[in-house]
Short mmCIF file of C-alpha atoms in Angstrom, two decimals:
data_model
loop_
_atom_site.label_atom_id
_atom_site.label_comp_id
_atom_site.label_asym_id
_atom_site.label_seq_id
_atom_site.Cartn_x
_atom_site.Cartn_y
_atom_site.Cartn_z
CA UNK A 8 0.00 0.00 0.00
CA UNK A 9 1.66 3.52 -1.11
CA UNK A 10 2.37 5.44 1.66
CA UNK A 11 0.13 8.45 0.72
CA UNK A 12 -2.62 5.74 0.91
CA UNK A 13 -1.58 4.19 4.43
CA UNK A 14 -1.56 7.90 5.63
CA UNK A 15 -5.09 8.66 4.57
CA UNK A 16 -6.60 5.71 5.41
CA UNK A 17 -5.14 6.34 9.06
CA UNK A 18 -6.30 9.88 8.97
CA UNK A 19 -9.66 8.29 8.25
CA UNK A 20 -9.27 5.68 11.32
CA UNK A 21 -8.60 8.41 13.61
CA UNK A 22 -11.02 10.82 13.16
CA UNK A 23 -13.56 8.07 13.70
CA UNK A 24 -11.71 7.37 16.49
CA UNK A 25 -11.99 10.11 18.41
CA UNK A 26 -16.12 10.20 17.43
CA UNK A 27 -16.79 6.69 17.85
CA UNK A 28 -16.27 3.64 19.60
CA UNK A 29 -13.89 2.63 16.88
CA UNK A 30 -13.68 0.93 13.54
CA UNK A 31 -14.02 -2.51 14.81
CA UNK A 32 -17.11 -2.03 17.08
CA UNK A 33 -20.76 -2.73 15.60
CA UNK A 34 -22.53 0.59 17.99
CA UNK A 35 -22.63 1.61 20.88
CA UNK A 36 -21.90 -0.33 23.68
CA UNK A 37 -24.75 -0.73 26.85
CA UNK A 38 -23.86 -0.39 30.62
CA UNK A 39 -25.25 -3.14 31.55
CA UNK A 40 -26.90 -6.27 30.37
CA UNK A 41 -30.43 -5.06 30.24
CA UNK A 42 -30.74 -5.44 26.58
CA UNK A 43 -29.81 -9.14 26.82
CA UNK A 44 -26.44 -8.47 26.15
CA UNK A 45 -23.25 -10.12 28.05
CA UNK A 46 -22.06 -8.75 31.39
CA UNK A 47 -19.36 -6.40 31.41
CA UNK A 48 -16.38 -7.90 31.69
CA UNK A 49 -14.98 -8.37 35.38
CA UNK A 50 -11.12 -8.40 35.10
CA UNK A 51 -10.62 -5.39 33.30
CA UNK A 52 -7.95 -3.20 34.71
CA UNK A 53 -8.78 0.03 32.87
CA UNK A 54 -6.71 2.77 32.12
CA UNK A 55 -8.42 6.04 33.02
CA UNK A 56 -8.51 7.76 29.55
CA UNK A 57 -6.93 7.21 26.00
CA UNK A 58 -7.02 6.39 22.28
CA UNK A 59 -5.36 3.28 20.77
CA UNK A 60 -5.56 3.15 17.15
CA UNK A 61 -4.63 -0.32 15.69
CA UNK A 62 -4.65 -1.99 11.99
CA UNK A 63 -4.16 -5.26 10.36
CA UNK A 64 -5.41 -8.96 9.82
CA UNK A 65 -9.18 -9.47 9.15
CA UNK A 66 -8.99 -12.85 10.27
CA UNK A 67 -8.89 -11.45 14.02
CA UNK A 68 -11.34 -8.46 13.24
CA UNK A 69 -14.05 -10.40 14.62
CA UNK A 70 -12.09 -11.00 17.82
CA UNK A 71 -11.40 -7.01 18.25
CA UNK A 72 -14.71 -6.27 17.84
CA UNK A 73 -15.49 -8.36 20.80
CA UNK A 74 -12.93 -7.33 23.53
CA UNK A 75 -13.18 -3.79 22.34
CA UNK A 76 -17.03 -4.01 22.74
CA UNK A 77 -16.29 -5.49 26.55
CA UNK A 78 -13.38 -3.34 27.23
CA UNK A 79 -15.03 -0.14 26.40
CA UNK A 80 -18.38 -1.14 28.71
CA UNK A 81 -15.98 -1.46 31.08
CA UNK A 82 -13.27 1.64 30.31
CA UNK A 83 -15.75 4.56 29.85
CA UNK A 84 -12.47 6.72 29.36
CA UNK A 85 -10.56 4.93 26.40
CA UNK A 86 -11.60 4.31 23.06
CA UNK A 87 -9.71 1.73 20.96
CA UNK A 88 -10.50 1.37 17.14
CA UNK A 89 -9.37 -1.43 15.01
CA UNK A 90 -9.10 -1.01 11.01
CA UNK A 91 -9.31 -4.36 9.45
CA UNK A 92 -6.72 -3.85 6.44
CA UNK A 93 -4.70 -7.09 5.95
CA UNK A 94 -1.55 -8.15 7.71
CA UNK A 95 0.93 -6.41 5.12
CA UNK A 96 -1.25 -3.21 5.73
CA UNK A 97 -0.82 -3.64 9.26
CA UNK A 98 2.61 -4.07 9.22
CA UNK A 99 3.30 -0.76 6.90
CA UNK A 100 0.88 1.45 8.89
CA UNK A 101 2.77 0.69 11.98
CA UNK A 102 6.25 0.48 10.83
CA UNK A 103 5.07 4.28 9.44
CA UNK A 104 4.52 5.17 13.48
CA UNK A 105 0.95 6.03 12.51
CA UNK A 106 -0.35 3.18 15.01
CA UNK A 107 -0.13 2.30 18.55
CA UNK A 108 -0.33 -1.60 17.13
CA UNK A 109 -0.39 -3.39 14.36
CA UNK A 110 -2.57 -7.29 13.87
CA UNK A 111 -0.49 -9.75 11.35
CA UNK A 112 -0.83 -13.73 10.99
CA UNK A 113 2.96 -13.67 10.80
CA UNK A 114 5.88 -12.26 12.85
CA UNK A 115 7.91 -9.73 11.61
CA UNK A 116 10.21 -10.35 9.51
CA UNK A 117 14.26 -9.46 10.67
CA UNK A 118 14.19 -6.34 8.08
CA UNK A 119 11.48 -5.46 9.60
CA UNK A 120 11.76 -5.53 13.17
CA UNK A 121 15.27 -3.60 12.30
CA UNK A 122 13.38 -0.90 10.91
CA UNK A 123 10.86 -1.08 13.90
CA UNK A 124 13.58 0.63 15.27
CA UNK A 125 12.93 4.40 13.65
CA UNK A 126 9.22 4.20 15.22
CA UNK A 127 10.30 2.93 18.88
CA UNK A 128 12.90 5.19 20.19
CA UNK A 129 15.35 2.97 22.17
CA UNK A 130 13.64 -0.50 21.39
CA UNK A 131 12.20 -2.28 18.49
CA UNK A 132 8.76 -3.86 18.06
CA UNK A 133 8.20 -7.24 19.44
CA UNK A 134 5.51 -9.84 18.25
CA UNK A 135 2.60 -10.78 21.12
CA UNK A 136 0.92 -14.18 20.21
CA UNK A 137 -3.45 -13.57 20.96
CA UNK A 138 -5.60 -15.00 18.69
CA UNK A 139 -5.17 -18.03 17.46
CA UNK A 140 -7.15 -19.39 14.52
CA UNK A 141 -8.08 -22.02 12.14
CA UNK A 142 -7.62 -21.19 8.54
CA UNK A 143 -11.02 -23.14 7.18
CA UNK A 144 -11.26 -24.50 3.89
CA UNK A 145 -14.58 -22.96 2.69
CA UNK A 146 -16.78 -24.43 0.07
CA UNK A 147 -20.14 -24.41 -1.88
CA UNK A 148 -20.98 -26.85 -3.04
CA UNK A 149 -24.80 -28.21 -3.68
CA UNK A 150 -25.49 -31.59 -2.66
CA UNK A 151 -22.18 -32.44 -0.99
CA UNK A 152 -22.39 -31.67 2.47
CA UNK A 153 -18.83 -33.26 3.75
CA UNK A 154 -15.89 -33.36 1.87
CA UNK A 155 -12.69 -34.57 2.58
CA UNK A 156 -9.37 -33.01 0.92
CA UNK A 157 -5.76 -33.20 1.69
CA UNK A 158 -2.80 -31.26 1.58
CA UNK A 159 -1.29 -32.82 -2.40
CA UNK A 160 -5.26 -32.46 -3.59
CA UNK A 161 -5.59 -28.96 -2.12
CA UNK A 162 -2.42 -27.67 -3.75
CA UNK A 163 -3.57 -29.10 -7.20
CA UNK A 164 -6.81 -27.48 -6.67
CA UNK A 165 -5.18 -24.06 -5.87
CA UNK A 166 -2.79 -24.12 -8.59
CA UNK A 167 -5.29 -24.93 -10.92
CA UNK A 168 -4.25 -28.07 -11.83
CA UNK A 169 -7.64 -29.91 -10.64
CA UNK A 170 -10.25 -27.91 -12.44
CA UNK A 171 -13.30 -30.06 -12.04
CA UNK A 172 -14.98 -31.20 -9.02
CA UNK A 173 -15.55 -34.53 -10.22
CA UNK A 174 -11.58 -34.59 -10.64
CA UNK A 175 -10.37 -38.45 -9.84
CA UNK A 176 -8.49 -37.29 -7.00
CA UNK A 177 -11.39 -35.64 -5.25
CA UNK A 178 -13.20 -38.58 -5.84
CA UNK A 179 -10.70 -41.04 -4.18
CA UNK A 180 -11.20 -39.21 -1.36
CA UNK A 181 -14.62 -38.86 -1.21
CA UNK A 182 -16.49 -42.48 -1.46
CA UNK A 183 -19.95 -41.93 -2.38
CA UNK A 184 -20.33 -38.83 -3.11
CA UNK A 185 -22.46 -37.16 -5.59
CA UNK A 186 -19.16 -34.58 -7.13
CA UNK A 187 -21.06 -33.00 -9.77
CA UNK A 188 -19.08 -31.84 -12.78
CA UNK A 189 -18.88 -28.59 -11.69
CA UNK A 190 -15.62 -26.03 -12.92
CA UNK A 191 -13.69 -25.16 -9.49
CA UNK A 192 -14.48 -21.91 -8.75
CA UNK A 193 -10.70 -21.26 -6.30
CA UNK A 194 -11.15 -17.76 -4.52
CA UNK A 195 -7.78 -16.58 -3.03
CA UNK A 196 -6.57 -13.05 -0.96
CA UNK A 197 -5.91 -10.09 -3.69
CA UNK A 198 -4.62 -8.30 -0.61
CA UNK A 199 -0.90 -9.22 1.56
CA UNK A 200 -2.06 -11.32 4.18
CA UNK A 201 -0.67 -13.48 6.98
CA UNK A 202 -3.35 -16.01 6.37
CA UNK A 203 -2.34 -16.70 2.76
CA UNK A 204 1.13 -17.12 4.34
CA UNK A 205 -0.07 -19.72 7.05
CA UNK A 206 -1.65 -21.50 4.02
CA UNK A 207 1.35 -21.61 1.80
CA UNK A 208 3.42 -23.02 5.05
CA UNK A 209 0.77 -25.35 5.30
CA UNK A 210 0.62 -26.49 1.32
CA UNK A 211 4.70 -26.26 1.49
CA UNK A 212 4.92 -27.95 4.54
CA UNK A 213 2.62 -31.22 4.01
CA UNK A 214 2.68 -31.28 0.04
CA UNK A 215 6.13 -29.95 -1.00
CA UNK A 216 5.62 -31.35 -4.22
CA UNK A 217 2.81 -29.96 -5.46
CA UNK A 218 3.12 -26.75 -3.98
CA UNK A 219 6.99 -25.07 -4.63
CA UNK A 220 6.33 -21.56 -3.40
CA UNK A 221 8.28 -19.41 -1.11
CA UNK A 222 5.82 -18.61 1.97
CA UNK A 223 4.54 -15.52 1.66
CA UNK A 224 1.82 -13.15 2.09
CA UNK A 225 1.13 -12.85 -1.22
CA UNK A 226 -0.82 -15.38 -3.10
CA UNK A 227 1.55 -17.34 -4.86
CA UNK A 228 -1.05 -20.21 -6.73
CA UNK A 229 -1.70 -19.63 -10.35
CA UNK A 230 -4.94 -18.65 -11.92
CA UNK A 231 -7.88 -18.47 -9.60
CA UNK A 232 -10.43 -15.82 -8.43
CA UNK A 233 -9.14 -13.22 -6.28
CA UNK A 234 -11.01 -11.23 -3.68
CA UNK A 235 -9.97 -8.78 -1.00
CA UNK A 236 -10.20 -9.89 2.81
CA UNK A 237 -11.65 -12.79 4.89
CA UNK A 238 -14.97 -11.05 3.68
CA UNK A 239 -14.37 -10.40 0.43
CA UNK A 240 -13.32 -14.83 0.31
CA UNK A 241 -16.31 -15.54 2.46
CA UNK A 242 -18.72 -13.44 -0.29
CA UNK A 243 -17.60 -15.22 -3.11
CA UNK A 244 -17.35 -18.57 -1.38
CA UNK A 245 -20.93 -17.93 -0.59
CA UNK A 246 -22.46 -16.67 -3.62
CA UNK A 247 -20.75 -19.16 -6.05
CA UNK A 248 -21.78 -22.69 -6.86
CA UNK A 249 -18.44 -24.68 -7.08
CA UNK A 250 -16.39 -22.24 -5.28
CA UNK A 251 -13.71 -22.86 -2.59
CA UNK A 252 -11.51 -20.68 -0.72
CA UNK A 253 -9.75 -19.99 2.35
CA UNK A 254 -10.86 -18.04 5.41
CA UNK A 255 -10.32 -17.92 9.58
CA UNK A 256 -13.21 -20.11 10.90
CA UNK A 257 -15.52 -17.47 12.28
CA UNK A 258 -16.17 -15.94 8.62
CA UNK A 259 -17.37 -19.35 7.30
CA UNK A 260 -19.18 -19.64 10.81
CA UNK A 261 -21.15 -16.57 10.16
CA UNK A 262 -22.05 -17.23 6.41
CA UNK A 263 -23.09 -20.89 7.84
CA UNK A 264 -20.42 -21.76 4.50
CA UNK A 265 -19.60 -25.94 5.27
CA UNK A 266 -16.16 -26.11 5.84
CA UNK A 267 -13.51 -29.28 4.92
CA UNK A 268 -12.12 -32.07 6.98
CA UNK A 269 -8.07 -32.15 6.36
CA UNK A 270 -6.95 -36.05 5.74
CA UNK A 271 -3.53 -35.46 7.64
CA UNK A 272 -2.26 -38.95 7.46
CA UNK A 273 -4.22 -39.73 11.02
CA UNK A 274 -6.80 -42.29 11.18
CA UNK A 275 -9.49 -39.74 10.81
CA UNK A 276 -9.97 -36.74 8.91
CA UNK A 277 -10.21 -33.78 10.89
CA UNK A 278 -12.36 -31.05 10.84
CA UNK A 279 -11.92 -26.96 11.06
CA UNK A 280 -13.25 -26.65 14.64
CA UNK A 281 -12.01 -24.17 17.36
CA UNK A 282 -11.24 -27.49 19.72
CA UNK A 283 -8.98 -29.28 16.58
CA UNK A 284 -6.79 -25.77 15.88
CA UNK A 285 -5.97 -25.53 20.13
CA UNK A 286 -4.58 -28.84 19.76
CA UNK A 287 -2.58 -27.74 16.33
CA UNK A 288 -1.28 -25.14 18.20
CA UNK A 289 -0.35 -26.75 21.05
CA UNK A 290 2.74 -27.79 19.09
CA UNK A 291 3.86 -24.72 18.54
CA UNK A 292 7.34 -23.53 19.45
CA UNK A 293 8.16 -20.27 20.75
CA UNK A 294 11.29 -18.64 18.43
CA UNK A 295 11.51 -15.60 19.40
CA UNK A 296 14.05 -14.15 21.96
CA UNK A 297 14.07 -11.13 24.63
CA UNK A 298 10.48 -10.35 24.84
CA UNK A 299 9.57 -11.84 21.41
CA UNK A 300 7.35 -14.50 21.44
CA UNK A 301 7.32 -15.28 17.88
CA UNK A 302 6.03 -19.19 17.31
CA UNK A 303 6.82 -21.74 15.07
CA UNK A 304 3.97 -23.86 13.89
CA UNK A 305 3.76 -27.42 12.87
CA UNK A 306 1.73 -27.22 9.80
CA UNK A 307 2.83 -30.97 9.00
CA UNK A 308 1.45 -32.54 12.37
CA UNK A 309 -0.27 -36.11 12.08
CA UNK A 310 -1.77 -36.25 15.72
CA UNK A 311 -4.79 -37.32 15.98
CA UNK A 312 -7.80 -34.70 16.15
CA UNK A 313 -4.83 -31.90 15.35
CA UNK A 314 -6.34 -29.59 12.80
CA UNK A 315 -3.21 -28.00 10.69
CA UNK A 316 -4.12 -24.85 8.62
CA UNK A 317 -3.64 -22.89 11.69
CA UNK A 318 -2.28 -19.50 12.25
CA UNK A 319 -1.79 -17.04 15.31
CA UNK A 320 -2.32 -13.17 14.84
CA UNK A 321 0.19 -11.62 16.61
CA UNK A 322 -0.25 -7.89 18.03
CA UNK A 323 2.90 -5.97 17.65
CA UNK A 324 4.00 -2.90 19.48
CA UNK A 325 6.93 -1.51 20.76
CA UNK A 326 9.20 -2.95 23.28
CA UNK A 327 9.82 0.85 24.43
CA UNK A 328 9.58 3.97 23.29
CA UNK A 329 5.94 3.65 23.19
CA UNK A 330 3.93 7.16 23.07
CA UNK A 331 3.11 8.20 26.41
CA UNK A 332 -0.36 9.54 25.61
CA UNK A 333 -1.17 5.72 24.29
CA UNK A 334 0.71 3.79 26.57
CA UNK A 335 -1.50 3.43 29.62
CA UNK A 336 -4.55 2.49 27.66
CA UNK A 337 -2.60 0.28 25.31
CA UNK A 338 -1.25 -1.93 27.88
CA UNK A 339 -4.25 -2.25 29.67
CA UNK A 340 -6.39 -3.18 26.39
CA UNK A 341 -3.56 -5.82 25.59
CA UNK A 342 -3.48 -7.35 29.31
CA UNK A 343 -7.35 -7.68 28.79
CA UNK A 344 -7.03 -9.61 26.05
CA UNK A 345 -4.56 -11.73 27.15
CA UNK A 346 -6.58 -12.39 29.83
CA UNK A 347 -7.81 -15.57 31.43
CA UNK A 348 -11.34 -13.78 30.66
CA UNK A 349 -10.45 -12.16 27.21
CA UNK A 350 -9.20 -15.74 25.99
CA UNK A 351 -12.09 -18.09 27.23
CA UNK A 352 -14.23 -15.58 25.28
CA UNK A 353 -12.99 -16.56 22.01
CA UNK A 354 -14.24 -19.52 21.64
CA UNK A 355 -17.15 -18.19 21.45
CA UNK A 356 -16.81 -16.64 18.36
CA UNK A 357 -15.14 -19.81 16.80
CA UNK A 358 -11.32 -18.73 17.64
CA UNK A 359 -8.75 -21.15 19.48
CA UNK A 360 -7.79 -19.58 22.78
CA UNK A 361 -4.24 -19.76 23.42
CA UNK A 362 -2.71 -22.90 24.85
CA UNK A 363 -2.20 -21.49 28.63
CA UNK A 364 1.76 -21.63 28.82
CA UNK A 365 2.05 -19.44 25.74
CA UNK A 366 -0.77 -17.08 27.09
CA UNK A 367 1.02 -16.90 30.50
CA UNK A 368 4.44 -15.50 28.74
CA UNK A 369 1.76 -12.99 27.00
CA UNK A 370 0.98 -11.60 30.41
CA UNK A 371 4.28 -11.70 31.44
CA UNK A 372 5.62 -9.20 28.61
CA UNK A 373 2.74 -6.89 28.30
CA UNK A 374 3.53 -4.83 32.19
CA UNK A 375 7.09 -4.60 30.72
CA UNK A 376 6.04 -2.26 27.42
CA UNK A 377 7.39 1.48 27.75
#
């Protein structure tokens, strides 16, 4: 995104900002739960006033909009908006110093964190692990209401190489059936995003062979639909006999799109559920170092009900040099949502809490920002 665009749309974000309850919240929010909404939330320690402007993945907008809807019921003096741009936007926007954090489904690249340097004055950005996510194959697809893929058939599909739903290969693993010979109709992100990324790891990871590409945000597949966003996917998914495309598993969940079980190589196929991508997760290996908690994920695993296209939106900020006039609310948004409370409430809206020792170093980082 040029940087004449980044700046406007920021300009944008933060005049609603300071009008609104911020980009990533649906209205206002009640006081209480008279109107049958939720309780506020009980282990909020709120800052007493401030404005947090953040950017970044869609596939963790619909997360945002949830703790920013409890944390502002509970912190009448902050406002936090979220602009749902795309990872790479994210990144940009707050490697320009135009936001107090930025949401990507990857960790920073080296480069990057080296030039993190110019927009935190005697530290560098680090990468916080919160929402973590399964990347769910979406489909439509009338008269089949399971289907079965796997990583070598997926790749084929995305590269255009499989064309036809009837395709042999589909039908090998899918039994029964009725495939009607329907063209594939493969919807993929137009925009950078770290959930094309966590797909191409997955593809390069468990079918090397049919998928060569270097893993990045970009969509690297050949021909194909593209769309922009988790929404943009989840619209064309939807309104498009014989399509298929990727999305985070609350996007399908809220377009009721059916979703495909992964044949890993375990003795059952597993679906896209918020239970299977905790336990893909739980693999996960933290790489980062000195307040970094960057993870590396095991896109190959063959446990048994271990879902694999998983990702984890990190939120990155600044080690330290931090602006004062965000700080205080920014660290208490971010200890919210690392909280015991903000993390059970995800799986509510069809994201994978954190496994607890990775959520614990969370909360162990966040009281150090300055």
């Amino acid at each position: 995104m040029p940087a004449s665009r980044v700046s406007g749309v920021i300009a944008t974000a933060a005049m609603l900002l300071l009008t609104s309850c911020g980009l990533a919240d649906e209205g206002p929010a009640a006081d209480s739960d008279a109107q049958g909404r939720q309780p506020v939330a009980s282990a909020i320690d709120c800052a007493p006033q401030g404005k947090v402007l953040g950017s970044g993945s869609t596939a963790q907008q619909n997360a945002m909009k949830q703790w920013i809807k409890q944390y502002e019921r509970a912190c009448k003096g902050v406002r936090i908006a979220y602009w749902g741009q795309g990872s790479g936007a994210g990144v940009a926007q707050f490697l320009l110093g135009e936001t107090a954090f930025g949401g990507s489904d990857s960790a920073l690249k080296p480069s990057q964190a080296d030039q993190s340097k110019r927009v935190c004055p005697g530290g560098r950005a680090i990468d916080l692990p919160m929402v973590g996510g399964t990347i769910a194959i979406g489909y439509h697809l009338s008269g089949v209401d399971d289907l079965v893929l796997d990583a070598p058939t997926l790749a084929r599909i995305f590269d255009s190489e499989i064309t036809r739903w009837d395709d042999p290969a589909i039908k090998e693993l899918n039994p029964g059936a009725a495939l009607p010979a329907l063209p594939i109709h493969a919807v993929h992100r137009s925009d950078d995003s770290g959930t094309t990324q966590n797909l191409n790891a997955y593809l390069a990871g468990a079918a090397p062979e049919q998928w060569p590409y270097p893993k990045e945000k970009t969509w690297q597949g050949k021909g194909g639909q593209a769309a922009s966003g988790s929404d943009g996917v989840a619209s064309e998914v939807e309104g498009n006999d014989g399509a298929i495309g990727y999305v985070e598993l609350s996007f399908a969940a809220a377009r009721d799109i059916s979703t495909v079980r992964i044949d890993t190589g375990a003795a059952e196929p597993v679906a896209a559920t918020v239970q299977t991508a905790s336990a893909g997760i739980g693999s996960a290996e933290v790489v980062g170092t000195d307040g970094d908690l960057a993870l590396k994920l095991d896109y190959a695993t063959k446990a048994e009900g271990a879902y694999p296209i998983v990702l984890v939106t990190y939120e990155i900020v600044c080690n330290r040099g931090n602006k004062p006039e965000t700080l205080p609310a920014l660290k208490s948004f971010l200890a919210y949502t690392a909280s015991t409370e903000g993390q059970q409430a995800l799986s509510e809206i069809h994201y994978a809490p954190l496994p607890a020792g990775i959520a614990a170093k969370v909360r162990d980082v966040i009281p150090t920002l300055a």
